Coordinates of C-alpha atoms in Angstrom, one line a residue:
X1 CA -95.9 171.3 120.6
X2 CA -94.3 172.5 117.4
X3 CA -91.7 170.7 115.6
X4 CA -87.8 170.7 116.2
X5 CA -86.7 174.0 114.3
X6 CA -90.1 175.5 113.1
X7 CA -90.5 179.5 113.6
X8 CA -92.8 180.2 116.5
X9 CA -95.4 182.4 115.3
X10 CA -96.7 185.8 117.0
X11 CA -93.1 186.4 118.3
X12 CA -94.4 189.9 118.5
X13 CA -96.7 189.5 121.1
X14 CA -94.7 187.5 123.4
X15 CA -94.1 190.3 125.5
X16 CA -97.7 190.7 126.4
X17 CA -98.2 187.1 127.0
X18 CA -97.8 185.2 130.9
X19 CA -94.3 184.0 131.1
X20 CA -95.9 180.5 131.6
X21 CA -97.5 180.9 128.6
X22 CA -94.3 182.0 126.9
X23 CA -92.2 179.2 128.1
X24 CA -94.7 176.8 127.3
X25 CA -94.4 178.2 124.3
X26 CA -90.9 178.3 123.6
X27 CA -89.4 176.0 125.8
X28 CA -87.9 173.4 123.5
X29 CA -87.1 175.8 120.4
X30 CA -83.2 174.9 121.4
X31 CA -83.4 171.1 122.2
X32 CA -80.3 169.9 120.9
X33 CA -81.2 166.2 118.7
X34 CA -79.3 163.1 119.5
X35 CA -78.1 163.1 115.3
X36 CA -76.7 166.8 116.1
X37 CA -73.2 166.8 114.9
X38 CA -72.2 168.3 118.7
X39 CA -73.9 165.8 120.0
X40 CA -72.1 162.8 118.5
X41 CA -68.6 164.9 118.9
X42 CA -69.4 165.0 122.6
X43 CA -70.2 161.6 123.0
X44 CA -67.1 160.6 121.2
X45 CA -65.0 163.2 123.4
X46 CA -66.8 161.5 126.5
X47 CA -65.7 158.2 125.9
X48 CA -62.1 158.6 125.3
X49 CA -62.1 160.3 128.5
X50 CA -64.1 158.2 130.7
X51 CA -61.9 155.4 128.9
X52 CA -58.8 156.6 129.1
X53 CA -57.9 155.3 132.3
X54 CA -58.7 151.8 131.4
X55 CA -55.8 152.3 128.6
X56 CA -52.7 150.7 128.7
X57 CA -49.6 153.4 128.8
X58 CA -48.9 154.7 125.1
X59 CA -45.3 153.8 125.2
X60 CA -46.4 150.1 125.7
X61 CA -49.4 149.8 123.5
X62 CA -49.5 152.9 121.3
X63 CA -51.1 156.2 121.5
X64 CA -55.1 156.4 122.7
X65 CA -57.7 156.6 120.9
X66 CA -59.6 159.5 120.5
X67 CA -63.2 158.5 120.4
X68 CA -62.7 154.8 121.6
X69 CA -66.0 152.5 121.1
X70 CA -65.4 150.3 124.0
X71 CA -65.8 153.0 126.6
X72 CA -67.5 152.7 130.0
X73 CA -70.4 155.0 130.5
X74 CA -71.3 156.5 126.9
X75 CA -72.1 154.9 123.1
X76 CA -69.7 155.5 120.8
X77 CA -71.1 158.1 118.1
X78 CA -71.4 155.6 115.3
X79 CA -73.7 153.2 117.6
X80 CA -75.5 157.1 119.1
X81 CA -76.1 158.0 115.4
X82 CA -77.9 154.9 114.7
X83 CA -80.1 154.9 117.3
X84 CA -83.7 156.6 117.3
X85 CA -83.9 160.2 116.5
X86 CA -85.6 160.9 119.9
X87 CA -83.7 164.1 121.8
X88 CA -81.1 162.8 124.4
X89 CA -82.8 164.6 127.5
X90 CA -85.0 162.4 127.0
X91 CA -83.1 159.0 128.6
X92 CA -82.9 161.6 131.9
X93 CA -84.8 160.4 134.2
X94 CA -87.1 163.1 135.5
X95 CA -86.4 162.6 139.3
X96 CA -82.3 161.7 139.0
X97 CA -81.8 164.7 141.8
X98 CA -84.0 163.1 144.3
X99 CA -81.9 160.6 145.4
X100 CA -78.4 160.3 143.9
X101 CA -76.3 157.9 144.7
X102 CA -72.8 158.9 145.2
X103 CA -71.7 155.7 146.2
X104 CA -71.3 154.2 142.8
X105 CA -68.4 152.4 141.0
X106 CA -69.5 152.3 137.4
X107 CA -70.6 154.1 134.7
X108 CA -73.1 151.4 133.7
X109 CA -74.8 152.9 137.2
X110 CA -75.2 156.6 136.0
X111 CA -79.3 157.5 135.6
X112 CA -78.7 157.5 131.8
X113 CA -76.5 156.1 128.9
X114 CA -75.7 159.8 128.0
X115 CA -75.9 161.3 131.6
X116 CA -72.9 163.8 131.8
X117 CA -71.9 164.1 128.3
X118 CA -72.3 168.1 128.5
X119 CA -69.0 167.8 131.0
X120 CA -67.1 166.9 128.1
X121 CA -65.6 169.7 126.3
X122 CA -64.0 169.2 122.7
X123 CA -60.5 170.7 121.8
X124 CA -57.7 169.7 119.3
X125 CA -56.9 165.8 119.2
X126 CA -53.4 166.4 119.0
X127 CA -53.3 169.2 122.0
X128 CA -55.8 166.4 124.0
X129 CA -53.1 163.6 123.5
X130 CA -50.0 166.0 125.0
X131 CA -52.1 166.6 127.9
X132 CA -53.2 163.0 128.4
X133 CA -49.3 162.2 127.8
X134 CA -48.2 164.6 130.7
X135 CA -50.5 162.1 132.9
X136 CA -48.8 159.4 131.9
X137 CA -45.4 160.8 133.7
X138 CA -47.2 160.0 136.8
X139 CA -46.9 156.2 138.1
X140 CA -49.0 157.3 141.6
X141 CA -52.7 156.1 140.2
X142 CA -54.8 159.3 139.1
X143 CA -58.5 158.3 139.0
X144 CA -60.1 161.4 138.0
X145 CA -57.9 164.6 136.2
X146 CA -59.1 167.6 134.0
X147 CA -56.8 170.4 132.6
X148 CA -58.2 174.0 132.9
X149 CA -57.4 177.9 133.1
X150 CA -55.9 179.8 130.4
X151 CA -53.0 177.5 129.3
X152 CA -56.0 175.4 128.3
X153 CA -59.0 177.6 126.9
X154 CA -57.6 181.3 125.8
X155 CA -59.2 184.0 127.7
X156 CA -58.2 186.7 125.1
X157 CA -57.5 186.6 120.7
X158 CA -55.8 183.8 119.1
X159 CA -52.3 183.7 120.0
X160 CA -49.4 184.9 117.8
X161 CA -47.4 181.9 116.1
X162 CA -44.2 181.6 117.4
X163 CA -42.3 179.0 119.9
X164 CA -42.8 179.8 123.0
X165 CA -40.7 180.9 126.0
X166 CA -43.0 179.1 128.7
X167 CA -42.4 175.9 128.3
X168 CA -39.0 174.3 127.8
X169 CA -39.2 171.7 125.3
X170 CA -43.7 171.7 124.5
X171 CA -44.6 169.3 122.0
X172 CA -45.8 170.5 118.5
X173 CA -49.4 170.2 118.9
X174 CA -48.6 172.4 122.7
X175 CA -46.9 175.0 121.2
X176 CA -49.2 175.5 118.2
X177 CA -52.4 176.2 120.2
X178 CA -50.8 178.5 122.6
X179 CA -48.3 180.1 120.4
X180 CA -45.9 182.6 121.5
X181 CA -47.7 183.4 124.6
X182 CA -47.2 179.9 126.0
X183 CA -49.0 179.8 129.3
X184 CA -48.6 177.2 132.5
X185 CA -50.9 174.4 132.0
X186 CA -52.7 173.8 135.3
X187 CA -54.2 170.6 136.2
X188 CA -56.4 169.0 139.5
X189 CA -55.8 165.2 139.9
X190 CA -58.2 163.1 142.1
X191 CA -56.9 160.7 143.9
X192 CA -58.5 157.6 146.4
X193 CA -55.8 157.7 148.7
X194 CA -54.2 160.5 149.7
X195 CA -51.1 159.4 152.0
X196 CA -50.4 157.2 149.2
X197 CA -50.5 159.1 146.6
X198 CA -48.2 161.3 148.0
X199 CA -45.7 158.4 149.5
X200 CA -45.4 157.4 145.5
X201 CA -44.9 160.7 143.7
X202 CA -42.4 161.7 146.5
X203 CA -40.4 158.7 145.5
X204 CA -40.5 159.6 141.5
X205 CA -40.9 163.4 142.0
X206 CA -39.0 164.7 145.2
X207 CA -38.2 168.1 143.4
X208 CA -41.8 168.7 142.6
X209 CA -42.3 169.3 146.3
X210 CA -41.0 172.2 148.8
X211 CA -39.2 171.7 151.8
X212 CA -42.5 170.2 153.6
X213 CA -42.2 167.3 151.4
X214 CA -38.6 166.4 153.5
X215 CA -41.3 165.5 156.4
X216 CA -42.8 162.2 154.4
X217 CA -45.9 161.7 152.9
X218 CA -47.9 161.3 156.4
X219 CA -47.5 165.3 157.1
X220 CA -48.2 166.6 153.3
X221 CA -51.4 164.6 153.3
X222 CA -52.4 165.9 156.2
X223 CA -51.6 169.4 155.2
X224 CA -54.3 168.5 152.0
X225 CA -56.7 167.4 153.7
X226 CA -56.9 169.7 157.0
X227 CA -56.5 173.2 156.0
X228 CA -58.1 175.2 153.6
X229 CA -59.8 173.5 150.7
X230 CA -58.6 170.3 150.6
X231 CA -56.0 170.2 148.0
X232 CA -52.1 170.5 147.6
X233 CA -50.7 172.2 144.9
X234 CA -47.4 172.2 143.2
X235 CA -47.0 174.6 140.9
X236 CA -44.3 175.6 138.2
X237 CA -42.8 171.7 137.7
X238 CA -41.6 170.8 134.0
X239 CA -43.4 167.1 133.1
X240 CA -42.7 166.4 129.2
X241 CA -41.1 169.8 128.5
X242 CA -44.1 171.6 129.5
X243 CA -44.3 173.9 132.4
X244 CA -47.6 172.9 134.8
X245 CA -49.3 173.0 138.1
X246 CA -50.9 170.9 139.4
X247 CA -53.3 169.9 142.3
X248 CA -54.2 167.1 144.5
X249 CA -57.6 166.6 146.1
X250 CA -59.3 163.2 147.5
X251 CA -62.3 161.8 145.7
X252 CA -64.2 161.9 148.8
X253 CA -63.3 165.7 149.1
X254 CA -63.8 166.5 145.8
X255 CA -67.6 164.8 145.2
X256 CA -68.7 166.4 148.7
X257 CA -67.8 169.8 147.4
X258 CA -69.1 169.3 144.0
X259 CA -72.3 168.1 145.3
X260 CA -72.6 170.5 148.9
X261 CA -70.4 173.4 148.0
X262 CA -69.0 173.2 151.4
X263 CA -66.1 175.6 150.0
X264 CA -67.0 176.2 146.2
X265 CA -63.5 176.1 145.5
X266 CA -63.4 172.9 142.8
X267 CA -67.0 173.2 142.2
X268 CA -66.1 176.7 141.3
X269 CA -63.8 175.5 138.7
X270 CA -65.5 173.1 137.5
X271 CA -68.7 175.4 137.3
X272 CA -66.1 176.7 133.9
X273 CA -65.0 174.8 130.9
X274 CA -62.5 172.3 131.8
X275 CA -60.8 169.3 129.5
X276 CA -61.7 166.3 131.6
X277 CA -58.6 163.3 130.8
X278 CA -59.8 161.0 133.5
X279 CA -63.3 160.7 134.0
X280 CA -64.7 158.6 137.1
X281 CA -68.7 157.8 137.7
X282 CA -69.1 159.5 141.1
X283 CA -67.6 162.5 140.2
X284 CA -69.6 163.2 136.5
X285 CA -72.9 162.5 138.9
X286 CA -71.6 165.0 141.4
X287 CA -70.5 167.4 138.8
X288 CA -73.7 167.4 137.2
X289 CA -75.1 168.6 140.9
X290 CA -72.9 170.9 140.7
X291 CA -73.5 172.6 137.1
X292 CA -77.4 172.9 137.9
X293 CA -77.1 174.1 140.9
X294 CA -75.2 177.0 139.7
X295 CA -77.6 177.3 137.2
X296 CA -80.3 177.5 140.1
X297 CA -78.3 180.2 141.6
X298 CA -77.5 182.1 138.5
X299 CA -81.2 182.2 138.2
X300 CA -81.7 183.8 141.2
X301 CA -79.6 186.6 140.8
X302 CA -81.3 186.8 137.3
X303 CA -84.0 189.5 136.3
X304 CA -87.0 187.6 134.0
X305 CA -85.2 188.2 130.6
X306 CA -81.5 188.0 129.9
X307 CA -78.7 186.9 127.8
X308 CA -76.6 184.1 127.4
X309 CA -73.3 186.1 128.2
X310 CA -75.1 187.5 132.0
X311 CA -76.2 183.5 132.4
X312 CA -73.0 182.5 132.3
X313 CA -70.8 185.4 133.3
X314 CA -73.2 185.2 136.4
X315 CA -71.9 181.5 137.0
X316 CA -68.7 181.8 136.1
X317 CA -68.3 185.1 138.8
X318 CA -69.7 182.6 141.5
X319 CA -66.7 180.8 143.2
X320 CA -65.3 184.7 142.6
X321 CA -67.4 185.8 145.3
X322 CA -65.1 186.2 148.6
X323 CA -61.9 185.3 146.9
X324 CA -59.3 188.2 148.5
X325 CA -57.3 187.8 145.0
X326 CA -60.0 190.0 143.5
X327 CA -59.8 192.7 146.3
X328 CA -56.0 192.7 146.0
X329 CA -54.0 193.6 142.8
X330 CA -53.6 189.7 141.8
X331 CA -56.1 189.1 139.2
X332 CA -57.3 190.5 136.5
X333 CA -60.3 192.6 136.9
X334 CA -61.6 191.8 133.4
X335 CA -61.4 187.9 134.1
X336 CA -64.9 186.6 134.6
X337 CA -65.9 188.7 131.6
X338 CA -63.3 187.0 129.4
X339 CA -63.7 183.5 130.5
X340 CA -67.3 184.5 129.1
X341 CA -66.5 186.0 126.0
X342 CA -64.1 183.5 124.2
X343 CA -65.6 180.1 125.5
X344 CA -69.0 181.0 124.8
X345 CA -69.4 177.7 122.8
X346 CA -68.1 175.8 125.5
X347 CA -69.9 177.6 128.4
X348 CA -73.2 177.0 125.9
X349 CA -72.1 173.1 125.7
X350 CA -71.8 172.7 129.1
X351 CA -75.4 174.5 130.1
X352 CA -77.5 174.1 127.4
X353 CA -78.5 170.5 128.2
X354 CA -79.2 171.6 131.6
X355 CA -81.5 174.4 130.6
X356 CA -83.4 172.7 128.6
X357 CA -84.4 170.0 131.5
X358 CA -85.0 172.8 133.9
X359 CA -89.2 173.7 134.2
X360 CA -89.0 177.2 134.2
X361 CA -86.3 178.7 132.5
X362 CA -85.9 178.6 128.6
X363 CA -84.0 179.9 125.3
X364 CA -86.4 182.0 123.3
X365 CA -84.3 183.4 121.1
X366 CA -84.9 183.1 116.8
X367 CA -81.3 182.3 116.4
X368 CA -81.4 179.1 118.0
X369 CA -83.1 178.0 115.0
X370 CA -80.2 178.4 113.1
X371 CA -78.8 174.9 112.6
X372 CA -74.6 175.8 113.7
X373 CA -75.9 178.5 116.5
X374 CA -74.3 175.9 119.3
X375 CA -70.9 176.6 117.4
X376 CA -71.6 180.4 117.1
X377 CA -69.1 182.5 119.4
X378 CA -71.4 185.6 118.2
X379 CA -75.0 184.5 118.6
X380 CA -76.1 185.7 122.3
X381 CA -79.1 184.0 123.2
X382 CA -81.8 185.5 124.9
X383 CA -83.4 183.9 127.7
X384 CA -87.0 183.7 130.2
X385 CA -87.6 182.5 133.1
X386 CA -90.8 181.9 134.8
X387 CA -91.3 184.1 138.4
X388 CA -93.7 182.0 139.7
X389 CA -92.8 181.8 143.5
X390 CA -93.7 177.8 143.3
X391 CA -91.3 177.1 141.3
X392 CA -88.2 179.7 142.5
X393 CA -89.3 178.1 145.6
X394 CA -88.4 174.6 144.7
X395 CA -85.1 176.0 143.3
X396 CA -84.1 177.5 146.3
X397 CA -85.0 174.0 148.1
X398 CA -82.7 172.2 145.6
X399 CA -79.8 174.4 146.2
X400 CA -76.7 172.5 147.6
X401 CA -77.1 171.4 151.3
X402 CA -73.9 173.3 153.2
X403 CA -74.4 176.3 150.9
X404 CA -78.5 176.3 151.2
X405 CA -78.2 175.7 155.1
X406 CA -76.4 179.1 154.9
X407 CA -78.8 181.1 153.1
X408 CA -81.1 179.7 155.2
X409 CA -80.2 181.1 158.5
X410 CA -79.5 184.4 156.5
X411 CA -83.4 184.8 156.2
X412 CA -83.8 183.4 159.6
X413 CA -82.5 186.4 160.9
X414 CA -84.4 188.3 158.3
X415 CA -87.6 186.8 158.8
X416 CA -86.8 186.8 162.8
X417 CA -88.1 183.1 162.7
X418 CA -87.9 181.9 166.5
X419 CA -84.6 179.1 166.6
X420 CA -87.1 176.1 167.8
X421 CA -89.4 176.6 164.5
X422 CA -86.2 177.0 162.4
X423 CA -84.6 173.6 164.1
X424 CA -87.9 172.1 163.0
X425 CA -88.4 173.2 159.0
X426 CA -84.0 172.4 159.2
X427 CA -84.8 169.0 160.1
X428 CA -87.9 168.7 157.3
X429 CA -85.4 169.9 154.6
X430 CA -82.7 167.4 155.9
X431 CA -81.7 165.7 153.2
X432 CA -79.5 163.0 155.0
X433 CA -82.0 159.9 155.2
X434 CA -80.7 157.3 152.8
X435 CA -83.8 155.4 153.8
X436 CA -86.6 157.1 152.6
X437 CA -86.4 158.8 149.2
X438 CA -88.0 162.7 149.4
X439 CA -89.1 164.8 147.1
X440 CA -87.4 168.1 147.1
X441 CA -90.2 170.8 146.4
X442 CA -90.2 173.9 148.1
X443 CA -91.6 174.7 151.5
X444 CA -93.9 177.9 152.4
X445 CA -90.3 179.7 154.0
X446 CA -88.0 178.0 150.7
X447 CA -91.1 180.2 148.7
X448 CA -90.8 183.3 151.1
X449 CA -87.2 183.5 150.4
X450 CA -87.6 183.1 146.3
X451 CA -90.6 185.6 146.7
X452 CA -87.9 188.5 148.8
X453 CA -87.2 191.6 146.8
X454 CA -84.7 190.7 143.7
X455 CA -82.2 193.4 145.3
X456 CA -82.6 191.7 148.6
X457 CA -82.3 188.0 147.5
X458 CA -79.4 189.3 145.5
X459 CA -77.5 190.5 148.6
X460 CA -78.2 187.5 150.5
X461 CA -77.5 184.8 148.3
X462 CA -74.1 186.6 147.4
X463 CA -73.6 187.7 151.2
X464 CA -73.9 183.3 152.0
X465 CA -71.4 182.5 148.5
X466 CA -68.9 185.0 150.4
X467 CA -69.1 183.0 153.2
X468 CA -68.4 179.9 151.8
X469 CA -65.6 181.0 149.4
X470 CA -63.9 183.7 151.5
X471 CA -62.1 181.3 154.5
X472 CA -61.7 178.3 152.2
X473 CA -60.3 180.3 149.8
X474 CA -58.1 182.8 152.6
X475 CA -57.2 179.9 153.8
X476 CA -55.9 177.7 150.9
X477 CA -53.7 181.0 149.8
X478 CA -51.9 180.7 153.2
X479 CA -51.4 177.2 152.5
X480 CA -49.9 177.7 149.5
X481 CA -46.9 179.8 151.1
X482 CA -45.8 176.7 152.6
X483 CA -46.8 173.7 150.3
X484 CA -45.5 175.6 147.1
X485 CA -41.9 177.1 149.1
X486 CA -41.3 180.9 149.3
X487 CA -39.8 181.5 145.5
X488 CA -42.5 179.9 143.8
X489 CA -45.1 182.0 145.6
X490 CA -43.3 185.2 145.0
X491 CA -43.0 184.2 141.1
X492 CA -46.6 183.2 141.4
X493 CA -47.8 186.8 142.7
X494 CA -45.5 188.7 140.4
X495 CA -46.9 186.7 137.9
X496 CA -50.7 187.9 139.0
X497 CA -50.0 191.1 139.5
X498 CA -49.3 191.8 136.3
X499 CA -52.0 189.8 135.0
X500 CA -53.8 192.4 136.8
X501 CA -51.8 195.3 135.5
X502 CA -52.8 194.0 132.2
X503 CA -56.2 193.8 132.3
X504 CA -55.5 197.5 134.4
X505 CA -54.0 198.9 130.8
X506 CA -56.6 197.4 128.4
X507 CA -59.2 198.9 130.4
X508 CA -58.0 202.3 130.1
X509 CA -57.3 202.0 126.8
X510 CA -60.7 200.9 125.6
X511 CA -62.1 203.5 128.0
X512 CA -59.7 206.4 125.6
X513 CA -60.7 204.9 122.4
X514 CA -64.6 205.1 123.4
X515 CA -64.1 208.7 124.5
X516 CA -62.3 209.3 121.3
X517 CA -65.4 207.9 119.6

């Protein structure tokens, strides 16, 4: 194997060799070292987080730490950077898929020292600190919390300077990454108990609640965790001078879907970049479940060769799938391909680990050899992935459990498999025995549906995503009428549509300006 960085020769026969050849080849040309500057930034952005709960409040003891040494879970970068020059993928156990344990309470139990770091995405100190201090408003206990959308990583140019109009009073450090075009910060909180939760924050924040939260905190829990995707949303509440939204989901809820994509609707999110505040042990193990599984899938949909920006617009258009905001006027068209194009750092630190554990998929591209191409928002890697039916068969067998049972019966109508020899090869894929430990390769039918026509695999694996996005997500919208009040929903679909009337303008103006060319 050559060493870290060195120029693979005969790059100009590489089309004319086997693609196992080629990925043996090329495989680790990207591998990220545990001295990489990234590296040590993410570990250090890791700990605070995973940390940060274990923090006294910063009006009683001071501000947090940014990169505190003492964290649960991860080394602090000064201890990482002294330690053996070995890659970190290499503290990853092989088989930590085959039986994860969900049930954990620590970080010390993780399958690694450095499991999960990818999660951990690296913005402005000072912008980190206003978000953690918007937490801190909240006395009902918040075990896990991340910040995402928009308000949070810009989806289009660098904002103009300017105060901003948004927010009523943002802090300094607020108001100087979004600049004029201040944007609502949106948030998810996960929570233990739900009832409780809600029985607390009713008591400190009554008016962040409609007229369903007159009905106690028995009813609105209820309303979470029934209907749609299991979370309860308030929306458009000032904490700190800054205008947010936020959501409340149950651990339990939240690490089944991460994990099973049962509705795809936080595993969706989180399948983006998001600023994790509150880290918790079962939900980075989840999360990581998550994020290779949508690689898996991404793959799938995937011709052999590809780039970078289709990997990830790809995953990021999952959770997209069956959501009726994109076949109404509410969303901008242009979304998934923005998301894309101005986090492709982020969307490369939060895969790039990942691809480089996977067997048959691999960078092979010779800008990875440059040494700041992880930080490069122009470089768009090429990629290759191996077509071997063995091994897109164990892929399809490693797929999440509610969303693989549906792709399943998909291609049992397909195949026009008889139910009683279905019932059986269901019952050999079950994953459910805690007692025996089984190792997920792919059957002869988990091979048969990898080996289908792309353009047919394509329509099926999107036709079982619709069906677990579209009623959670149909569903959750409804819900939101009544848990948010009827003003705040009408501002919050004004507010879409001409998100979507945007995006409508830009595109014909970049249409004109190419015909004009």
């Amino acid at each position: 194997m050559q060493a870290i960085g060195t120029p693979i020769s005969g790059t100009s026969v590489l089309p004319h060799l086997s693609r196992r050849l080629l990925l043996a080849r090329v495989g680790w040309q990207c591998r990220l070292p545990s001295r990489h500057p990234l590296f040590q930034r993410s570990l250090a952005s890791a700990s605070s987080d995973s940390n940060s709960k274990h923090t006294s409040r910063p009006e009683e003891k001071g501000p947090i730490s940014s990169a505190s040494s003492d964290a649960p879970g991860l080394k602090s970068s000064s201890s990482s950077s002294s330690s053996s020059t070995t890659t970190h993928q290499s503290s990853i156990p092989p088989d930590w898929e085959e039986n994860p344990n969900l049930d954990i309470s620590s970080f010390k139990q993780l399958p690694s020292s450095t499991f999960g770091y990818n999660q951990h995405m690296i913005i402005n100190d000072e912008f980190k600190e206003a978000l953690r201090q918007i937490l801190w408003q909240f006395r009902a206990p918040i075990r896990y919390a991340f910040a995402y959308g928009s308000g949070v990583f810009p989806q289009t140019a660098s904002a103009s300077k300017g105060a901003s109009t948004v927010h009523p009073h943002a802090s300094t450090a607020i108001s100087s990454v979004q600049g004029s075009q201040g944007k609502m910060i949106d948030f998810i909180f996960g929570v233990s108990y739900t009832q409780h939760w809600h029985s607390l924050n009713l008591q400190q924040h009554r008016h962040h609640y409609s007229a369903i939260g007159s009905l106690g905190s028995s009813l609105v829990s209820r309303v979470q965790d029934r209907y749609g995707a299991g979370v309860y949303f308030n929306p458009y509440v000032t904490v700190n001078g800054v205008l947010i939204k936020y959501g409340v989901v149950n651990l339990d809820t939240l690490c089944r879907d991460l994990s099973e994509w049962d509705t795809l609707y936080l595993a969706g999110r989180l399948h983006k970049p998001v600023k994790i505040l509150r880290d918790d042990p079962r939900v980075r193990l989840a999360n990581q479940i998550n994020l290779i599984s949508a690689v898996r899938t991404a793959l799938l949909l995937l011709p052999s060769d590809f780039t970078e920006q289709e990997l990830y617009g790809t995953i990021a258009g999952l959770s997209y799938l069956g959501d009726p905001r994109m076949a109404l006027p509410a969303e901008n068209p242009d979304k998934v391909a923005n998301i894309v194009k101005y986090q492709l750092p982020n969307f490369r630190r939060l895969y790039a680990p990942l691809i480089e554990n996977l067997p048959n998929v691999a960078f092979h591209d010779p800008r990875c050899h440059n040494s700041d191409w992880m930080d490069d928002p122009d470089t768009n890697a090429t990629l290759a992935q191996d077509l071997d039916p063995k091994k897109r068969g164990n892929m399809v067998r490693r797929l999440p459990r509610s969303f693989r049972s549906k792709l399943y019966y998909r291609y049992q109508s397909k195949f026009q498999i008889p139910q009683k020899e279905f019932d059986e090869m269901l019952e050999e894929s079950n994953d459910q025995d805690p007692t025996r430990v089984k190792k997920q390769q792919g059957s002869t039918f988990d091979q048969r549906v990898a080996s289908d026509r792309r353009e047919d695999l394509t329509k099926e694996v999107k036709r079982a995503i619709k069906s677990t996005v579209q009623w959670a997500s149909a569903t959750q919208s409804l819900k939101g009428i009544l848990t948010t009040g009827m003003a705040r929903s009408v501002r919050y679909v004004r507010e879409k549509i001409a998100k979507y009337r945007e995006g409508r303008r830009k595109e014909r103006e970049k249409s004109s300006a190419e015909t004009k060319g």
